[in-house]
Tab-separated table of C-alpha atoms in Angstrom:
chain	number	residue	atom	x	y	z
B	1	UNK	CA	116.768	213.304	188.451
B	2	UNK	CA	118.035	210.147	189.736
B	3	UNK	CA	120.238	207.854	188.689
B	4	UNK	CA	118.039	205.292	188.677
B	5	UNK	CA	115.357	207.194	186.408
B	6	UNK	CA	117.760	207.253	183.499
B	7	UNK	CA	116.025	205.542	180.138
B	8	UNK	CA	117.520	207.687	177.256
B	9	UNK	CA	120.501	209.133	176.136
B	10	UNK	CA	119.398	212.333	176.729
B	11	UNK	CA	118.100	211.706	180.385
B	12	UNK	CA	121.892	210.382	181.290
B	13	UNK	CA	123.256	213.665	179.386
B	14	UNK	CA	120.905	216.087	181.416
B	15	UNK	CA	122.042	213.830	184.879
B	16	UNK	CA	125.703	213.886	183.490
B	17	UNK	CA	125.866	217.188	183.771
B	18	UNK	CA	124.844	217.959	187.235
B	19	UNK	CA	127.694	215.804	188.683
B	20	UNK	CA	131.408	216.033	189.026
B	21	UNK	CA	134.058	215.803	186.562
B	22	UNK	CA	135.338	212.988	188.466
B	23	UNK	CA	132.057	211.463	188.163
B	24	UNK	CA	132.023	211.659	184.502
B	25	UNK	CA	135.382	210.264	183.846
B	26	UNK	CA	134.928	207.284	186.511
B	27	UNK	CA	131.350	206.158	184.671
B	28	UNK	CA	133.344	206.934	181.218
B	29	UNK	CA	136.000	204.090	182.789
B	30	UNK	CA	133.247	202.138	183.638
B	31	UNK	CA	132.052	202.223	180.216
B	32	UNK	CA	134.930	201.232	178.288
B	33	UNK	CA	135.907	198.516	180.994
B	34	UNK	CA	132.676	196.915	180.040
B	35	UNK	CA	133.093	196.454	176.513
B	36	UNK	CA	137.062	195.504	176.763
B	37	UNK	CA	136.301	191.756	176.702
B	38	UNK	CA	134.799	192.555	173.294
B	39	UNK	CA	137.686	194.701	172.014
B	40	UNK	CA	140.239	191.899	173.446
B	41	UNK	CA	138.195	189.390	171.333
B	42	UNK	CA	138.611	191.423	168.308
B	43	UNK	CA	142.066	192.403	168.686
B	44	UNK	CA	143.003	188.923	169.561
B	45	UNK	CA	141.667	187.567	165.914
B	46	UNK	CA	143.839	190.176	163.831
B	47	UNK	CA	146.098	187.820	161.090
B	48	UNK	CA	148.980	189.531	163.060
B	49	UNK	CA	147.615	189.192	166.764
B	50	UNK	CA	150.476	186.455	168.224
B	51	UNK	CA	153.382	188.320	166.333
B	52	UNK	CA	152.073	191.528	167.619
B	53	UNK	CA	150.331	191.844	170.741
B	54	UNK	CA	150.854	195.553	172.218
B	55	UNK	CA	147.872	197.270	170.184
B	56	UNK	CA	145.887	196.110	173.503
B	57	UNK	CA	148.012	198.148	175.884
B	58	UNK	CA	147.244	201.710	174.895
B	59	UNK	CA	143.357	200.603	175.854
B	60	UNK	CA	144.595	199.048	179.085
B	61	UNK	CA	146.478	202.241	179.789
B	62	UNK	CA	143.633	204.508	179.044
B	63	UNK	CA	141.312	202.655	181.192
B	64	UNK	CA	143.430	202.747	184.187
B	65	UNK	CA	144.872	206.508	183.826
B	66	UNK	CA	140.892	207.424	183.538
B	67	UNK	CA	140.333	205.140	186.845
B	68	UNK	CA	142.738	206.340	188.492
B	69	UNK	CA	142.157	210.079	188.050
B	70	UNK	CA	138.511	209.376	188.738
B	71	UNK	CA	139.782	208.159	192.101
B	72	UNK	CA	142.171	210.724	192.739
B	73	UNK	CA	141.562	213.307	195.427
B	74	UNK	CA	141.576	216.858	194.530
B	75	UNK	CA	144.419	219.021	196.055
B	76	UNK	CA	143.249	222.231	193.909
């Protein structure tokens, strides 16, 4: 299957697992990066937002651990 002939949840799940982990994790990046304009949005309207704003930086810090170890060149 292609990647191109993905339609359904199920079709990415069966193409999902006939690639690489690093594969996996760098579309899973992908993902979330997509949607963080959204969560930033949200986060920014919390009552509490401008006395508190580090709940965004565990998100930012997933996304670019998961980035970066999709990128990173295995040495095992």
């Amino acid at each position: 299957m292609q990647a191109a002939e993905i339609e359904t949840q199920e079709d990415l799940k069966r193409w999902l697992e006939g690639q690489s982990r690093e594969t996996c994790v760098w579309i899973a990046a992908r993902a979330a990066a997509r949607v963080l304009p959204l969560f930033w949005r949200e986060a920014a309207q919390v009552e509490d937002a401008a006395q508190n704003p580090w709940p965004a930086l565990p998100v930012c810090r997933a996304l670019l651990s998961a980035s970066s170890f999709a990128s990173a060149e295995d040495d095992g």
